[in-house]
CSV table of C-alpha atoms in Angstrom, one decimal:
chain,number,residue,atom,x,y,z
A,1,MET,CA,-23.7,-0.7,1.1
A,2,LEU,CA,-20.7,-1.1,3.4
A,3,ARG,CA,-20.7,0.9,6.6
A,4,LEU,CA,-17.2,2.3,6.9
A,5,GLY,CA,-15.3,3.3,10.0
A,6,ILE,CA,-12.0,5.3,10.0
A,7,ILE,CA,-9.0,5.1,12.3
A,8,GLY,CA,-6.6,7.9,11.6
A,9,THR,CA,-7.8,11.4,10.7
A,10,ASN,CA,-5.0,12.5,8.4
A,11,TRP,CA,-5.2,13.5,4.7
A,12,ILE,CA,-5.0,10.0,3.3
A,13,SER,CA,-8.1,9.0,5.4
A,14,GLN,CA,-9.9,11.9,4.0
A,15,GLN,CA,-8.9,10.9,0.5
A,16,PHE,CA,-10.0,7.4,1.0
A,17,VAL,CA,-13.4,8.4,2.4
A,18,GLN,CA,-14.0,10.6,-0.7
A,19,ALA,CA,-13.0,7.7,-3.0
A,20,ALA,CA,-15.3,5.3,-1.0
A,21,LEU,CA,-18.2,7.7,-1.3
A,22,ALA,CA,-17.6,8.3,-5.0
A,23,SER,CA,-17.7,4.5,-5.6
A,24,THR,CA,-21.3,4.5,-4.1
A,25,HIS,CA,-20.5,1.2,-2.3
A,26,TYR,CA,-19.8,2.7,1.1
A,27,ARG,CA,-21.2,5.3,3.5
A,28,LEU,CA,-19.2,6.8,6.3
A,29,HIS,CA,-20.5,5.3,9.6
A,30,SER,CA,-18.0,6.4,12.3
A,31,VAL,CA,-14.6,7.9,12.9
A,32,TYR,CA,-12.2,7.2,15.7
A,33,SER,CA,-9.5,9.5,17.1
A,34,ARG,CA,-7.8,9.8,20.4
A,35,LYS,CA,-9.1,13.3,20.5
A,36,ILE,CA,-12.9,13.5,20.0
A,37,ALA,CA,-12.5,17.0,18.5
A,38,SER,CA,-10.3,15.6,15.7
A,39,ALA,CA,-12.9,13.0,14.8
A,40,GLU,CA,-15.7,15.6,14.8
A,41,LYS,CA,-13.6,17.9,12.6
A,42,PHE,CA,-13.0,15.0,10.2
A,43,ILE,CA,-16.7,14.3,9.9
A,44,GLU,CA,-17.5,18.0,9.4
A,45,GLU,CA,-14.9,18.2,6.6
A,46,THR,CA,-16.4,15.1,4.8
A,47,LYS,CA,-19.9,16.6,5.1
A,48,GLN,CA,-21.2,13.2,6.3
A,49,ASN,CA,-23.2,14.4,9.2
A,50,GLN,CA,-24.9,11.1,9.8
A,51,ALA,CA,-21.5,9.6,10.9
A,52,PHE,CA,-20.5,9.7,14.6
A,53,ALA,CA,-17.2,10.5,16.3
A,54,SER,CA,-15.6,8.3,18.9
A,55,ALA,CA,-12.6,8.6,21.2
A,56,ASP,CA,-13.2,5.1,22.7
A,57,MET,CA,-11.5,2.5,20.5
A,58,GLU,CA,-13.3,-0.4,22.3
A,59,ALA,CA,-16.7,1.0,21.8
A,60,PHE,CA,-15.9,2.1,18.3
A,61,LEU,CA,-15.0,-1.4,17.2
A,62,ALA,CA,-17.7,-3.2,19.2
A,63,ASP,CA,-20.4,-1.4,17.2
A,64,GLU,CA,-22.2,-4.3,15.5
A,65,THR,CA,-23.5,-2.1,12.7
A,66,LEU,CA,-20.0,-1.3,11.5
A,67,ASP,CA,-18.8,-3.5,8.5
A,68,VAL,CA,-15.3,-2.4,7.5
A,69,VAL,CA,-12.5,-0.3,9.1
A,70,TYR,CA,-9.9,1.7,7.2
A,71,ILE,CA,-6.7,2.0,9.3
A,72,ALA,CA,-4.3,4.9,8.5
A,73,SER,CA,-2.5,5.4,11.8
A,74,PRO,CA,1.3,5.4,12.1
A,75,ASN,CA,2.8,2.1,10.7
A,76,ALA,CA,3.7,0.6,14.1
A,77,LEU,CA,0.1,0.9,15.3
A,78,HIS,CA,-1.5,-1.0,12.4
A,79,PHE,CA,-1.0,-4.4,13.9
A,80,GLU,CA,-2.8,-4.0,17.2
A,81,GLN,CA,-5.6,-1.9,15.7
A,82,ALA,CA,-6.2,-4.4,12.9
A,83,LYS,CA,-6.1,-7.2,15.4
A,84,GLN,CA,-8.7,-5.6,17.7
A,85,ALA,CA,-10.9,-4.8,14.7
A,86,ILE,CA,-10.8,-8.4,13.4
A,87,LEU,CA,-11.5,-9.8,16.8
A,88,ASN,CA,-14.7,-7.7,16.7
A,89,LYS,CA,-15.4,-9.4,13.3
A,90,LYS,CA,-14.8,-6.3,11.2
A,91,HIS,CA,-13.2,-6.4,7.7
A,92,VAL,CA,-10.0,-4.3,7.7
A,93,ILE,CA,-8.3,-2.1,5.1
A,94,VAL,CA,-4.9,-1.3,6.3
A,95,GLU,CA,-3.0,1.5,4.7
A,96,LYS,CA,0.4,0.5,3.2
A,97,PRO,CA,2.7,-0.7,4.6
A,98,ALA,CA,0.2,-2.9,6.5
A,99,PHE,CA,2.5,-4.4,9.1
A,100,SER,CA,6.1,-4.1,10.3
A,101,ASN,CA,7.2,-7.7,9.6
A,102,PRO,CA,6.1,-11.2,8.6
A,103,ALA,CA,5.2,-12.2,12.1
A,104,GLU,CA,2.6,-9.5,12.3
A,105,MET,CA,1.4,-10.2,8.8
A,106,ASP,CA,1.0,-14.0,9.4
A,107,GLU,CA,-0.9,-13.5,12.6
A,108,ILE,CA,-3.4,-11.0,11.1
A,109,ILE,CA,-4.0,-13.3,8.0
A,110,GLN,CA,-4.6,-16.3,10.2
A,111,LEU,CA,-6.9,-14.3,12.6
A,112,ALA,CA,-8.9,-12.9,9.7
A,113,ASN,CA,-9.4,-16.4,8.3
A,114,GLU,CA,-10.5,-17.7,11.7
A,115,GLN,CA,-13.0,-14.8,12.2
A,116,ARG,CA,-14.2,-15.1,8.6
A,117,VAL,CA,-13.5,-11.5,7.7
A,118,CYS,CA,-11.3,-10.0,5.1
A,119,TYR,CA,-7.9,-8.2,5.4
A,120,PHE,CA,-6.7,-5.8,2.6
A,121,GLU,CA,-3.6,-3.8,2.3
A,122,GLY,CA,-4.1,-0.3,0.8
A,123,ALA,CA,-1.5,-0.5,-1.9
A,124,ARG,CA,-3.4,1.5,-4.5
A,125,ASN,CA,-1.2,1.3,-7.5
A,126,ILE,CA,-1.8,-2.4,-8.2
A,127,HIS,CA,-5.6,-1.8,-8.4
A,128,GLU,CA,-5.4,0.9,-11.0
A,129,ARG,CA,-6.7,-0.1,-14.4
A,130,ASN,CA,-3.5,1.2,-16.1
A,131,PHE,CA,-1.4,-1.1,-13.9
A,132,GLN,CA,-3.6,-4.0,-15.0
A,133,THR,CA,-3.3,-2.9,-18.6
A,134,LEU,CA,0.5,-2.9,-18.3
A,135,LYS,CA,0.4,-6.4,-16.7
A,136,ALA,CA,-1.7,-7.7,-19.5
A,137,THR,CA,0.6,-6.1,-22.1
A,138,LEU,CA,3.8,-7.8,-20.8
A,139,PRO,CA,5.2,-10.6,-22.9
A,140,THR,CA,6.2,-14.0,-21.4
A,141,LYS,CA,8.9,-14.0,-18.8
A,142,ASN,CA,11.5,-15.4,-21.2
A,143,GLN,CA,11.2,-12.1,-23.1
A,144,ILE,CA,11.8,-9.9,-20.0
A,145,MET,CA,15.4,-8.9,-19.4
A,146,GLY,CA,14.8,-6.7,-16.3
A,147,ALA,CA,13.3,-3.5,-15.0
A,148,SER,CA,14.1,-0.3,-13.2
A,149,PHE,CA,11.5,1.4,-11.0
A,150,THR,CA,12.0,4.8,-9.4
A,151,TYR,CA,9.9,6.8,-7.0
A,152,MET,CA,11.5,9.7,-5.0
A,153,LYS,CA,9.6,12.6,-3.5
A,154,TYR,CA,10.9,15.1,-1.0
A,155,SER,CA,8.9,15.0,2.2
A,156,SER,CA,8.2,18.1,4.2
A,157,ARG,CA,8.6,16.0,7.3
A,158,TYR,CA,12.3,15.8,6.4
A,159,ASP,CA,12.6,19.4,7.3
A,160,GLU,CA,11.6,18.4,10.8
A,161,VAL,CA,14.4,15.9,10.9
A,162,LEU,CA,16.9,18.5,9.8
A,163,ALA,CA,15.6,20.7,12.7
A,164,GLY,CA,16.4,17.9,15.1
A,165,HIS,CA,12.9,16.3,15.5
A,166,ILE,CA,11.8,12.7,14.8
A,167,PRO,CA,8.4,12.7,13.0
A,168,ASN,CA,6.6,9.3,12.9
A,169,ILE,CA,7.3,8.7,9.2
A,170,PHE,CA,11.1,8.9,10.0
A,171,SER,CA,11.0,7.0,13.3
A,172,LEU,CA,12.3,3.5,14.1
A,173,ASP,CA,9.7,3.3,16.9
A,174,PHE,CA,6.9,3.8,14.4
A,175,SER,CA,8.4,1.5,11.7
A,176,GLY,CA,9.1,4.4,9.4
A,177,GLY,CA,11.6,5.2,6.6
A,178,ALA,CA,11.7,5.5,2.8
A,179,LEU,CA,11.3,1.7,2.2
A,180,MET,CA,8.3,1.5,4.4
A,181,ASP,CA,6.6,4.4,2.6
A,182,LEU,CA,7.4,5.3,-1.0
A,183,GLY,CA,9.4,2.1,-1.4
A,184,VAL,CA,6.2,0.0,-1.1
A,185,TYR,CA,5.0,1.2,-4.6
A,186,PRO,CA,7.9,-0.1,-6.7
A,187,ILE,CA,8.1,-3.3,-4.6
A,188,TYR,CA,4.4,-3.9,-5.0
A,189,ALA,CA,4.7,-3.2,-8.8
A,190,ALA,CA,7.6,-5.6,-9.1
A,191,VAL,CA,6.0,-8.5,-7.2
A,192,GLY,CA,2.6,-7.8,-8.8
A,193,LEU,CA,4.1,-8.0,-12.3
A,194,PHE,CA,6.9,-10.6,-12.0
A,195,GLY,CA,6.0,-12.6,-8.8
A,196,ALA,CA,8.2,-13.3,-5.8
A,197,PRO,CA,11.9,-12.7,-6.3
A,198,LYS,CA,14.5,-15.4,-5.5
A,199,THR,CA,16.6,-13.0,-3.4
A,200,VAL,CA,16.8,-9.3,-2.5
A,201,ASP,CA,19.4,-6.8,-1.6
A,202,TYR,CA,19.2,-3.2,-0.3
A,203,THR,CA,21.7,-0.4,0.2
A,204,ALA,CA,20.1,2.3,2.3
A,205,GLN,CA,21.2,5.9,2.9
A,206,LYS,CA,20.4,6.3,6.6
A,207,ILE,CA,19.5,9.6,8.2
A,208,SER,CA,20.0,10.8,11.7
A,209,THR,CA,16.9,9.1,13.1
A,210,GLY,CA,18.3,5.6,12.1
A,211,VAL,CA,15.8,4.9,9.3
A,212,ASP,CA,16.5,5.1,5.5
A,213,GLY,CA,16.0,8.5,3.9
A,214,SER,CA,16.5,6.8,0.5
A,215,GLY,CA,18.0,3.7,-1.0
A,216,TYR,CA,18.7,1.3,-3.9
A,217,GLY,CA,17.4,-2.2,-4.0
A,218,VAL,CA,17.7,-5.2,-6.3
A,219,LEU,CA,15.1,-8.0,-6.6
A,220,ARG,CA,16.7,-11.0,-8.3
A,221,TYR,CA,14.7,-13.4,-10.4
A,222,ASP,CA,15.8,-16.5,-12.3
A,223,ASP,CA,16.8,-14.7,-15.5
A,224,PHE,CA,16.7,-11.0,-14.7
A,225,ASP,CA,16.9,-8.4,-12.0
A,226,VAL,CA,14.6,-5.5,-11.0
A,227,ALA,CA,16.3,-2.4,-9.7
A,228,VAL,CA,14.3,-0.1,-7.4
A,229,HIS,CA,15.2,3.4,-6.3
A,230,PHE,CA,13.1,5.4,-3.8
A,231,GLY,CA,13.5,8.1,-1.3
A,232,LYS,CA,11.9,10.9,0.8
A,233,THR,CA,14.9,13.3,1.0
A,234,ALA,CA,15.1,14.4,-2.7
A,235,ASP,CA,12.9,14.5,-5.8
A,236,SER,CA,13.5,12.3,-8.9
A,237,PHE,CA,12.0,12.9,-12.3
A,238,ALA,CA,13.3,9.7,-13.8
A,239,THR,CA,11.0,7.3,-15.7
A,240,SER,CA,10.5,3.7,-14.9
A,241,GLU,CA,11.4,1.0,-17.5
A,242,ILE,CA,10.9,-2.6,-18.3
A,243,TYR,CA,13.5,-4.1,-20.5
A,244,LEU,CA,12.5,-6.7,-23.2
A,245,THR,CA,14.4,-8.8,-25.6
A,246,ASP,CA,13.1,-6.7,-28.5
A,247,GLY,CA,12.8,-3.2,-26.9
A,248,THR,CA,11.8,-1.3,-23.8
A,249,ILE,CA,8.6,-0.2,-22.1
A,250,VAL,CA,8.9,3.3,-20.6
A,251,LEU,CA,6.5,4.4,-17.9
A,252,ASP,CA,6.0,7.9,-16.6
A,253,GLY,CA,5.8,6.6,-13.1
A,254,ILE,CA,5.4,3.5,-11.1
A,255,ASN,CA,3.2,4.9,-8.3
A,256,ILE,CA,0.7,6.2,-10.9
A,257,ILE,CA,0.9,5.2,-14.6
A,258,THR,CA,-0.5,7.8,-16.9
A,259,SER,CA,1.8,7.2,-19.9
A,260,ALA,CA,3.4,4.1,-21.3
A,261,LYS,CA,5.4,3.6,-24.5
A,262,ARG,CA,7.0,0.6,-26.0
A,263,THR,CA,10.1,0.9,-28.2
A,264,HIS,CA,10.8,-1.7,-30.8
A,265,ARG,CA,14.5,-2.3,-31.5
A,266,ALA,CA,14.1,-4.0,-34.8
A,267,THR,CA,12.1,-1.2,-36.4
A,268,ASN,CA,13.3,1.7,-34.3
A,269,GLU,CA,9.7,2.6,-33.7
A,270,THR,CA,7.9,3.7,-30.6
A,271,THR,CA,4.2,2.9,-29.9
A,272,GLU,CA,1.9,4.2,-27.2
A,273,ILE,CA,0.2,1.7,-25.0
A,274,SER,CA,-3.4,2.6,-24.7
A,275,LEU,CA,-4.3,3.7,-21.2
A,276,HIS,CA,-7.3,5.0,-19.3
A,277,ALA,CA,-7.7,8.5,-18.1
A,278,LYS,CA,-6.6,8.9,-14.5
A,279,HIS,CA,-9.4,9.3,-11.9
A,280,GLU,CA,-9.3,12.5,-10.0
A,281,ASN,CA,-9.0,10.5,-6.7
A,282,PRO,CA,-6.0,8.1,-6.8
A,283,LEU,CA,-7.7,5.8,-4.2
A,284,TYR,CA,-11.0,5.4,-6.2
A,285,GLU,CA,-10.1,2.2,-8.0
A,286,GLU,CA,-8.7,0.7,-4.8
A,287,ALA,CA,-11.9,1.4,-2.9
A,288,CYS,CA,-14.0,-0.1,-5.8
A,289,ALA,CA,-11.8,-3.2,-5.9
A,290,PHE,CA,-12.2,-3.9,-2.1
A,291,ALA,CA,-16.0,-3.2,-2.2
A,292,THR,CA,-16.5,-5.6,-5.2
A,293,ILE,CA,-14.8,-8.4,-3.3
A,294,LEU,CA,-16.6,-7.7,0.0
A,295,LEU,CA,-20.0,-7.5,-1.6
A,296,SER,CA,-19.5,-10.7,-3.7
A,297,LEU,CA,-17.4,-13.0,-1.5
A,298,GLU,CA,-19.8,-15.9,-2.1
A,299,GLU,CA,-18.7,-16.0,-5.7
A,300,GLU,CA,-15.7,-18.3,-6.4
A,301,ALA,CA,-14.0,-15.8,-8.6
A,302,MET,CA,-14.1,-13.1,-6.0
A,303,ALA,CA,-12.9,-15.5,-3.3
A,304,THR,CA,-10.0,-16.5,-5.5
A,305,GLN,CA,-9.2,-12.8,-6.2
A,306,TYR,CA,-9.2,-12.1,-2.5
A,307,GLU,CA,-6.8,-15.0,-1.7
A,308,GLU,CA,-4.4,-13.8,-4.4
A,309,LEU,CA,-4.4,-10.3,-2.9
A,310,VAL,CA,-3.7,-11.7,0.5
A,311,GLU,CA,-0.7,-13.7,-0.8
A,312,LEU,CA,0.6,-10.8,-2.7
A,313,SER,CA,0.5,-8.7,0.4
A,314,ARG,CA,2.3,-11.4,2.4
A,315,CYS,CA,5.0,-11.7,-0.3
A,316,VAL,CA,5.6,-7.9,-0.4
A,317,ASN,CA,5.8,-7.8,3.4
A,318,LEU,CA,8.5,-10.5,3.3
A,319,VAL,CA,10.4,-8.6,0.7
A,320,LEU,CA,10.3,-5.4,2.7
A,321,TYR,CA,11.5,-7.2,5.8
A,322,GLU,CA,14.4,-9.0,4.0
A,323,MET,CA,15.5,-5.7,2.4
A,324,ARG,CA,15.5,-4.0,5.8
A,325,GLN,CA,17.6,-6.8,7.3
A,326,LYS,CA,20.1,-6.4,4.4
A,327,ALA,CA,20.4,-2.7,5.3
A,328,GLY,CA,20.6,-3.3,9.1
A,329,ILE,CA,17.4,-1.4,9.8
A,330,HIS,CA,15.6,-3.0,12.8
A,331,PHE,CA,12.3,-1.8,14.4
A,332,PRO,CA,11.2,-2.4,18.0
A,333,ALA,CA,8.2,-4.2,16.4
A,334,ASP,CA,10.7,-6.8,15.0
A,335,GLN,CA,11.3,-8.3,18.5
A,336,LYS,CA,8.4,-10.7,17.9
A,337,MET,CA,10.4,-12.2,15.0
A,338,ASN,CA,12.9,-13.6,17.5
């Protein structure tokens, strides 16, 4: 049983706690918030009265009975909080996007290795069984001609921007923007399915705060391109597609896959790809995947799986950074890249 600590008392943290509890591999141990009342309210809402609240980060992380920390604070705070947790020999699960740039990513991975703890990025879509089914269904790369992945969902926080405010998710100071939020899903999907791209490009539609409200990107591989489209200033109802030499795979979404069909050009037929029923909590499979690794790290297969996840996270982070550079979007956190 993994004793779980939480940093960040927003809705995604609540959702992760419920997923972790449903997996039966975790119990809520402690919750940190700058305001003790917020931590206490979070614990009350989870109905895990054995957990304790803390407004002292140092004491929270120094607790030797704490095993793993889930970090869901604003993006720009992830690095320092993860670093402190790792130095206290805690495993960390950092909500996507884990870090602002490759310098932060590399430092955390190296530090985690030195302290003999694990670092995970909470990119839930690649851990879902339906994503793994899709990956197993794909033909060899010489039969892939490209893909188009879309995820656009209007954010209520954009209303605040229109009113003249700068919420964290749309702030340069907090490493925000569409790419660093919803864009992570199609990028993770592309890299998870096809590997690291050779080059990337990104055309961003910037908003008044200086970040991207939406944008179009291209990940270029040896023999095909993957187009990505994402945003937080409008809604899209477009499907996502993978183009093959003999047809097309059509997905109802790339953030969550609940329907997949494959067309066959030669026969003009369409077949359903058999998928699993969606779990009621979208973070359940992610929570299970992390627990399985943490509880079985001594097994060679689990250690290998962990290393693959770390390298996937590193690759996605580099793609995100290079795309931002193409669009001229620079965060204060990027100063350490110089």
